[in-house]
PDB file of C-alpha atoms in Angstrom:
ATOM      1  CA  MET A 123      14.484  33.406 -15.108  1.00 49.00           C
ATOM      2  CA  LEU A 124      18.131  33.619 -14.101  1.00 50.00           C
ATOM      3  CA  ALA A 125      17.190  33.201 -10.440  1.00 52.00           C
ATOM      4  CA  LEU A 126      15.095  30.139 -11.301  1.00 42.00           C
ATOM      5  CA  VAL A 127      17.926  28.516 -13.250  1.00 44.00           C
ATOM      6  CA  ALA A 128      20.341  29.279 -10.444  1.00 48.00           C
ATOM      7  CA  SER A 129      18.039  27.631  -7.931  1.00 47.00           C
ATOM      8  CA  LEU A 130      17.608  24.380  -9.898  1.00 43.00           C
ATOM      9  CA  PRO A 131      20.383  22.449  -8.081  1.00 46.00           C
ATOM     10  CA  THR A 132      18.862  23.384  -4.726  1.00 45.00           C
ATOM     11  CA  LEU A 133      15.305  22.480  -5.731  1.00 42.00           C
ATOM     12  CA  THR A 134      16.264  19.136  -7.265  1.00 43.00           C
ATOM     13  CA  ALA A 135      18.183  18.269  -4.105  1.00 44.00           C
ATOM     14  CA  CYS A 136      15.077  18.798  -1.944  1.00 46.00           C
ATOM     15  CA  VAL A 137      13.752  15.356  -2.736  1.00 50.00           C
ATOM     16  CA  THR A 138      15.843  12.216  -2.593  1.00 53.00           C
ATOM     17  CA  ARG A 139      14.938   8.563  -3.002  1.00 56.00           C
ATOM     18  CA  VAL A 140      14.731   6.617   0.244  1.00 59.00           C
ATOM     19  CA  TRP A 141      16.277   3.167  -0.108  1.00 68.00           C
ATOM     20  CA  ASN A 142      15.392   0.310   2.218  1.00 71.00           C
ATOM     21  CA  VAL A 143      17.637  -0.158   5.183  1.00 76.00           C
ATOM     22  CA  PRO A 144      19.757  -3.344   5.402  1.00 80.00           C
ATOM     23  CA  GLN A 145      18.552  -6.245   7.483  1.00 78.00           C
ATOM     24  CA  GLY A 146      19.729  -6.166  11.065  1.00 72.00           C
ATOM     25  CA  ASP A 147      19.939  -8.883  13.660  1.00 51.00           C
ATOM     26  CA  GLY A 148      16.347  -8.236  14.758  1.00 50.00           C
ATOM     27  CA  ALA A 149      14.769  -8.181  11.294  1.00 44.00           C
ATOM     28  CA  ALA A 150      13.903 -11.875  11.254  1.00 49.00           C
ATOM     29  CA  THR A 151      12.107 -11.754  14.618  1.00 57.00           C
ATOM     30  CA  ASP A 152       9.411  -9.417  13.258  1.00 77.00           C
ATOM     31  CA  SER A 153       9.314 -10.432   9.624  1.00 88.00           C
ATOM     32  CA  PHE A 154       6.587  -9.486   7.150  1.00 92.00           C
ATOM     33  CA  ASP A 155       5.706 -13.063   6.221  1.00 93.00           C
ATOM     34  CA  PHE A 156       3.034 -15.736   6.672  1.00 91.00           C
ATOM     35  CA  SER A 157       4.436 -17.091   9.923  1.00 89.00           C
ATOM     36  CA  SER A 158       4.192 -13.776  11.788  1.00 91.00           C
ATOM     37  CA  ARG A 159       1.370 -11.803  10.118  1.00 94.00           C
ATOM     38  CA  LEU A 160      -1.535 -14.203   9.513  1.00 94.00           C
ATOM     39  CA  PRO A 161      -4.586 -13.236  11.629  1.00 94.00           C
ATOM     40  CA  SER A 162      -5.974 -15.404  14.415  1.00 91.00           C
ATOM     41  CA  ASN A 163      -9.420 -16.443  13.236  1.00 92.00           C
ATOM     42  CA  ALA A 164     -11.395 -19.615  12.552  1.00 91.00           C
ATOM     43  CA  ASP A 165      -9.321 -22.589  11.428  1.00 91.00           C
ATOM     44  CA  GLU A 166     -12.319 -23.947   9.488  1.00 91.00           C
ATOM     45  CA  LEU A 167     -12.075 -21.160   6.905  1.00 92.00           C
ATOM     46  CA  PHE A 168      -9.132 -19.881   4.924  1.00 95.00           C
ATOM     47  CA  VAL A 169     -10.305 -16.913   2.870  1.00 97.00           C
ATOM     48  CA  VAL A 170      -8.078 -15.299   0.240  1.00 98.00           C
ATOM     49  CA  LEU A 171      -9.103 -12.194  -1.702  1.00 98.00           C
ATOM     50  CA  ALA A 172      -7.405 -11.251  -4.980  1.00 98.00           C
ATOM     51  CA  PHE A 173      -7.704  -7.604  -6.073  1.00 98.00           C
ATOM     52  CA  SER A 174      -6.695  -7.013  -9.674  1.00 95.00           C
ATOM     53  CA  GLY A 175      -5.362  -3.886 -11.340  1.00 93.00           C
ATOM     54  CA  GLY A 176      -7.304  -1.269 -13.263  1.00 91.00           C
ATOM     55  CA  GLY A 177      -6.632   2.089 -11.630  1.00 88.00           C
ATOM     56  CA  THR A 178      -9.270   3.743  -9.492  1.00 88.00           C
ATOM     57  CA  ARG A 179     -11.948   1.428 -10.889  1.00 92.00           C
ATOM     58  CA  SER A 180     -10.224  -1.626  -9.442  1.00 94.00           C
ATOM     59  CA  ALA A 181      -9.759   0.275  -6.177  1.00 94.00           C
ATOM     60  CA  ALA A 182     -13.514   0.888  -6.097  1.00 95.00           C
ATOM     61  CA  MET A 183     -14.154  -2.796  -6.812  1.00 97.00           C
ATOM     62  CA  GLY A 184     -11.841  -3.931  -3.997  1.00 97.00           C
ATOM     63  CA  TYR A 185     -13.453  -1.470  -1.594  1.00 97.00           C
ATOM     64  CA  GLY A 186     -16.904  -2.777  -2.572  1.00 97.00           C
ATOM     65  CA  VAL A 187     -15.844  -6.371  -1.892  1.00 98.00           C
ATOM     66  CA  LEU A 188     -14.623  -5.446   1.597  1.00 98.00           C
ATOM     67  CA  GLU A 189     -17.848  -3.545   2.246  1.00 97.00           C
ATOM     68  CA  LYS A 190     -19.978  -6.524   1.176  1.00 98.00           C
ATOM     69  CA  LEU A 191     -17.964  -8.933   3.334  1.00 98.00           C
ATOM     70  CA  ARG A 192     -18.448  -6.607   6.300  1.00 98.00           C
ATOM     71  CA  GLY A 193     -22.223  -6.980   5.909  1.00 97.00           C
ATOM     72  CA  THR A 194     -22.133 -10.762   5.392  1.00 97.00           C
ATOM     73  CA  GLU A 195     -22.273 -12.997   8.455  1.00 96.00           C
ATOM     74  CA  VAL A 196     -21.212 -16.614   8.919  1.00 95.00           C
ATOM     75  CA  ASN A 197     -21.957 -18.996  11.761  1.00 95.00           C
ATOM     76  CA  ILE A 198     -18.840 -20.455  13.369  1.00 92.00           C
ATOM     77  CA  HIS A 199     -19.368 -22.765  16.359  1.00 89.00           C
ATOM     78  CA  GLY A 200     -22.706 -21.100  17.021  1.00 92.00           C
ATOM     79  CA  THR A 201     -21.270 -17.585  16.903  1.00 92.00           C
ATOM     80  CA  ARG A 202     -22.234 -15.092  14.231  1.00 95.00           C
ATOM     81  CA  ARG A 203     -19.162 -13.415  12.767  1.00 94.00           C
ATOM     82  CA  ARG A 204     -18.562 -11.041   9.896  1.00 96.00           C
ATOM     83  CA  LEU A 205     -17.101 -12.809   6.887  1.00 97.00           C
ATOM     84  CA  LEU A 206     -14.675  -9.889   6.661  1.00 98.00           C
ATOM     85  CA  ASP A 207     -13.108 -10.976   9.947  1.00 96.00           C
ATOM     86  CA  GLU A 208     -12.373 -14.388   8.443  1.00 97.00           C
ATOM     87  CA  VAL A 209     -10.265 -13.040   5.568  1.00 98.00           C
ATOM     88  CA  ASP A 210      -6.752 -14.423   6.001  1.00 97.00           C
ATOM     89  CA  VAL A 211      -4.906 -13.046   2.972  1.00 98.00           C
ATOM     90  CA  ILE A 212      -5.421 -10.245   0.478  1.00 98.00           C
ATOM     91  CA  THR A 213      -3.216 -10.330  -2.591  1.00 98.00           C
ATOM     92  CA  ALA A 214      -3.320  -7.268  -4.784  1.00 98.00           C
ATOM     93  CA  VAL A 215      -1.697  -5.514  -7.711  1.00 97.00           C
ATOM     94  CA  SER A 216      -1.801  -1.991  -9.092  1.00 93.00           C
ATOM     95  CA  GLY A 217      -5.110  -0.204  -8.359  1.00 93.00           C
ATOM     96  CA  GLY A 218      -6.318  -3.051  -6.168  1.00 96.00           C
ATOM     97  CA  SER A 219      -3.375  -2.391  -3.857  1.00 96.00           C
ATOM     98  CA  TYR A 220      -4.904   0.841  -2.512  1.00 95.00           C
ATOM     99  CA  PRO A 221      -7.881  -0.662  -0.637  1.00 97.00           C
ATOM    100  CA  ALA A 222      -5.859  -3.777   0.259  1.00 98.00           C
ATOM    101  CA  ALA A 223      -3.047  -1.776   1.884  1.00 97.00           C
ATOM    102  CA  TYR A 224      -5.398   0.736   3.488  1.00 97.00           C
ATOM    103  CA  PHE A 225      -7.466  -2.046   5.082  1.00 98.00           C
ATOM    104  CA  GLY A 226      -4.305  -3.890   6.130  1.00 98.00           C
ATOM    105  CA  LEU A 227      -3.076  -0.744   7.852  1.00 97.00           C
ATOM    106  CA  ASN A 228      -6.280   0.719   9.272  1.00 97.00           C
ATOM    107  CA  GLY A 229      -8.932  -1.995   9.475  1.00 97.00           C
ATOM    108  CA  ASP A 230     -12.531  -0.769   9.638  1.00 97.00           C
ATOM    109  CA  ARG A 231     -11.419   2.844   9.361  1.00 97.00           C
ATOM    110  CA  ILE A 232     -11.486   2.203   5.603  1.00 97.00           C
ATOM    111  CA  PHE A 233     -15.288   2.457   5.745  1.00 97.00           C
ATOM    112  CA  THR A 234     -15.225   5.951   7.220  1.00 96.00           C
ATOM    113  CA  ASP A 235     -12.603   7.841   5.242  1.00 95.00           C
ATOM    114  CA  PHE A 236     -11.242   5.842   2.278  1.00 95.00           C
ATOM    115  CA  GLU A 237     -13.844   7.257  -0.087  1.00 94.00           C
ATOM    116  CA  SER A 238     -13.129  10.876   0.839  1.00 92.00           C
ATOM    117  CA  ARG A 239      -9.350  10.392   0.965  1.00 92.00           C
ATOM    118  CA  PHE A 240      -9.051   8.378  -2.237  1.00 89.00           C
ATOM    119  CA  ARG A 241     -12.103   7.308  -4.241  1.00 85.00           C
ATOM    120  CA  HIS A 242     -13.756  10.725  -4.624  1.00 81.00           C
ATOM    121  CA  ARG A 243     -10.559  12.655  -5.354  1.00 74.00           C
ATOM    122  CA  ASN A 244      -9.343  13.598  -8.799  1.00 72.00           C
ATOM    123  CA  LEU A 245      -6.003  11.895  -8.356  1.00 72.00           C
ATOM    124  CA  GLN A 246      -4.832  12.474 -11.914  1.00 72.00           C
ATOM    125  CA  ARG A 247      -5.275  16.223 -11.544  1.00 71.00           C
ATOM    126  CA  GLU A 248      -3.652  16.292  -8.112  1.00 68.00           C
ATOM    127  CA  LEU A 249      -0.642  14.307  -9.332  1.00 67.00           C
ATOM    128  CA  LEU A 250      -0.238  16.699 -12.259  1.00 71.00           C
ATOM    129  CA  TRP A 251      -0.152  19.559  -9.760  1.00 63.00           C
ATOM    130  CA  GLN A 252       2.592  17.704  -7.899  1.00 65.00           C
ATOM    131  CA  VAL A 253       4.705  17.677 -11.057  1.00 64.00           C
ATOM    132  CA  ALA A 254       3.955  21.377 -11.594  1.00 61.00           C
ATOM    133  CA  ASP A 255       5.109  22.182  -8.041  1.00 65.00           C
ATOM    134  CA  PRO A 256       8.777  23.244  -8.360  1.00 68.00           C
ATOM    135  CA  THR A 257       9.765  21.519  -5.113  1.00 63.00           C
ATOM    136  CA  GLN A 258       8.333  18.246  -6.439  1.00 60.00           C
ATOM    137  CA  GLY A 259       8.459  18.362 -10.228  1.00 56.00           C
ATOM    138  CA  LEU A 260      12.028  19.571 -10.523  1.00 56.00           C
ATOM    139  CA  SER A 261      13.187  16.538  -8.574  1.00 61.00           C
ATOM    140  CA  LEU A 262      12.429  14.587 -11.766  1.00 57.00           C
ATOM    141  CA  LEU A 263      15.601  16.091 -13.230  1.00 60.00           C
ATOM    142  CA  ARG A 264      17.553  13.750 -11.010  1.00 65.00           C
ATOM    143  CA  ARG A 265      18.441  10.481 -12.754  1.00 68.00           C
ATOM    144  CA  GLU A 266      17.391   8.309  -9.813  1.00 68.00           C
ATOM    145  CA  VAL A 267      13.951   9.920  -9.404  1.00 70.00           C
ATOM    146  CA  ASN A 268      10.922   9.281 -11.633  1.00 71.00           C
ATOM    147  CA  ARG A 269       7.163   9.872 -11.730  1.00 73.00           C
ATOM    148  CA  ALA A 270       6.544   6.930  -9.431  1.00 77.00           C
ATOM    149  CA  ASP A 271       8.518   8.712  -6.699  1.00 79.00           C
ATOM    150  CA  VAL A 272       6.298  11.787  -7.019  1.00 79.00           C
ATOM    151  CA  ALA A 273       3.189   9.589  -6.782  1.00 82.00           C
ATOM    152  CA  ALA A 274       4.639   7.687  -3.823  1.00 84.00           C
ATOM    153  CA  ARG A 275       5.314  10.888  -1.893  1.00 85.00           C
ATOM    154  CA  PHE A 276       1.784  12.107  -2.600  1.00 84.00           C
ATOM    155  CA  LEU A 277       0.176   8.842  -1.429  1.00 89.00           C
ATOM    156  CA  ASP A 278       2.453   8.678   1.592  1.00 91.00           C
ATOM    157  CA  ARG A 279       1.290  12.122   2.646  1.00 88.00           C
ATOM    158  CA  HIS A 280      -2.399  12.078   1.683  1.00 88.00           C
ATOM    159  CA  LEU A 281      -3.459   8.439   2.054  1.00 92.00           C
ATOM    160  CA  PHE A 282      -1.078   6.274   4.053  1.00 94.00           C
ATOM    161  CA  ASP A 283       0.053   8.847   6.664  1.00 95.00           C
ATOM    162  CA  GLY A 284       3.700   7.819   6.493  1.00 94.00           C
ATOM    163  CA  GLN A 285       3.007   4.261   7.659  1.00 96.00           C
ATOM    164  CA  THR A 286       5.388   1.494   6.651  1.00 93.00           C
ATOM    165  CA  PHE A 287       5.189  -2.274   6.261  1.00 94.00           C
ATOM    166  CA  SER A 288       5.946  -2.557   9.979  1.00 94.00           C
ATOM    167  CA  ALA A 289       2.345  -1.404  10.614  1.00 96.00           C
ATOM    168  CA  LEU A 290       0.726  -3.558   7.916  1.00 97.00           C
ATOM    169  CA  SER A 291      -1.306  -6.683   8.762  1.00 96.00           C
ATOM    170  CA  ARG A 292      -1.097  -6.163  12.511  1.00 94.00           C
ATOM    171  CA  GLY A 293      -3.621  -7.441  15.035  1.00 89.00           C
ATOM    172  CA  ASN A 294      -6.421  -9.402  13.424  1.00 91.00           C
ATOM    173  CA  ARG A 295      -6.044  -7.946   9.941  1.00 96.00           C
ATOM    174  CA  PRO A 296      -5.343 -10.060   6.843  1.00 97.00           C
ATOM    175  CA  PHE A 297      -1.853 -10.682   5.570  1.00 98.00           C
ATOM    176  CA  VAL A 298      -1.627  -8.263   2.623  1.00 98.00           C
ATOM    177  CA  ILE A 299       0.601  -9.259  -0.290  1.00 98.00           C
ATOM    178  CA  ILE A 300       1.175  -6.431  -2.751  1.00 97.00           C
ATOM    179  CA  SER A 301       2.779  -7.523  -5.989  1.00 97.00           C
ATOM    180  CA  ALA A 302       4.332  -5.788  -8.958  1.00 94.00           C
ATOM    181  CA  CYS A 303       5.938  -6.935 -12.195  1.00 90.00           C
ATOM    182  CA  ASP A 304       9.705  -7.118 -12.555  1.00 86.00           C
ATOM    183  CA  LEU A 305       9.907  -6.024 -16.202  1.00 86.00           C
ATOM    184  CA  ASN A 306      13.585  -6.931 -16.491  1.00 88.00           C
ATOM    185  CA  ASN A 307      12.931 -10.584 -15.714  1.00 89.00           C
ATOM    186  CA  ALA A 308       9.193 -10.868 -16.554  1.00 90.00           C
ATOM    187  CA  LEU A 309       8.530 -12.152 -13.030  1.00 90.00           C
ATOM    188  CA  THR A 310       6.148 -11.313 -10.211  1.00 92.00           C
ATOM    189  CA  PHE A 311       7.754  -9.314  -7.410  1.00 93.00           C
ATOM    190  CA  SER A 312       5.836  -9.583  -4.139  1.00 96.00           C
ATOM    191  CA  PHE A 313       6.422  -7.196  -1.267  1.00 96.00           C
ATOM    192  CA  ILE A 314       7.029  -9.770   1.456  1.00 96.00           C
ATOM    193  CA  GLN A 315      10.128 -10.270   3.557  1.00 93.00           C
ATOM    194  CA  PRO A 316      11.256 -13.530   1.871  1.00 92.00           C
ATOM    195  CA  GLN A 317      11.487 -11.589  -1.408  1.00 92.00           C
ATOM    196  CA  PHE A 318      13.508  -8.862   0.283  1.00 91.00           C
ATOM    197  CA  ASP A 319      15.813 -11.423   1.864  1.00 90.00           C
ATOM    198  CA  PHE A 320      17.614 -11.805  -1.482  1.00 88.00           C
ATOM    199  CA  PRO A 321      19.110  -8.264  -1.362  1.00 86.00           C
ATOM    200  CA  CYS A 322      19.353  -8.499   2.471  1.00 88.00           C
ATOM    201  CA  SER A 323      16.912  -5.600   2.833  1.00 89.00           C
ATOM    202  CA  ASN A 324      14.486  -4.933   5.674  1.00 89.00           C
ATOM    203  CA  LEU A 325      10.948  -4.528   4.294  1.00 91.00           C
ATOM    204  CA  ASN A 326       9.489  -3.360   7.621  1.00 90.00           C
ATOM    205  CA  ALA A 327      11.095   0.051   7.330  1.00 85.00           C
TER     206      ALA A 327
END
């Protein structure tokens, strides 16, 4: 017990919060915004998907919508195309953010491994184990670290593979807008570069 108590400062120092880096001169040239991340698809259609919250159930719903759009074809100038390829924007909150972000990062790969990596896992149990792990749970003793940080580290490692916003909505993938609620001001906070311009922070990193 004495050894455990003595090791607390070391264990709590193992995990620190990573703050966004300041904007540099090149931040605006590759900004996470409409002008640089909208896909190149048919001008005749502008398709926006909205994935609501609701935990893993809303994640399953969002995944099902993407799956259905993959199997639905539209005729554009005599060419048959998947309706999924015509999606321009996905806006998502809470549980709906998981399939939105995963598709925005990995495209069709979502249909091969999202279910095994996310939908069919007991995430609540695995997150509880993270808190029970001394190298993770004891970091909660730090004032600037909370349960969301533990969850973020878990998702970063087991679902998103360390990818950042710099990899999101690349190529012909939809522009993904993930939003949260600013409880202090009762306002929507969207994770797009114009929102991060206020604190002069680079969202890409």
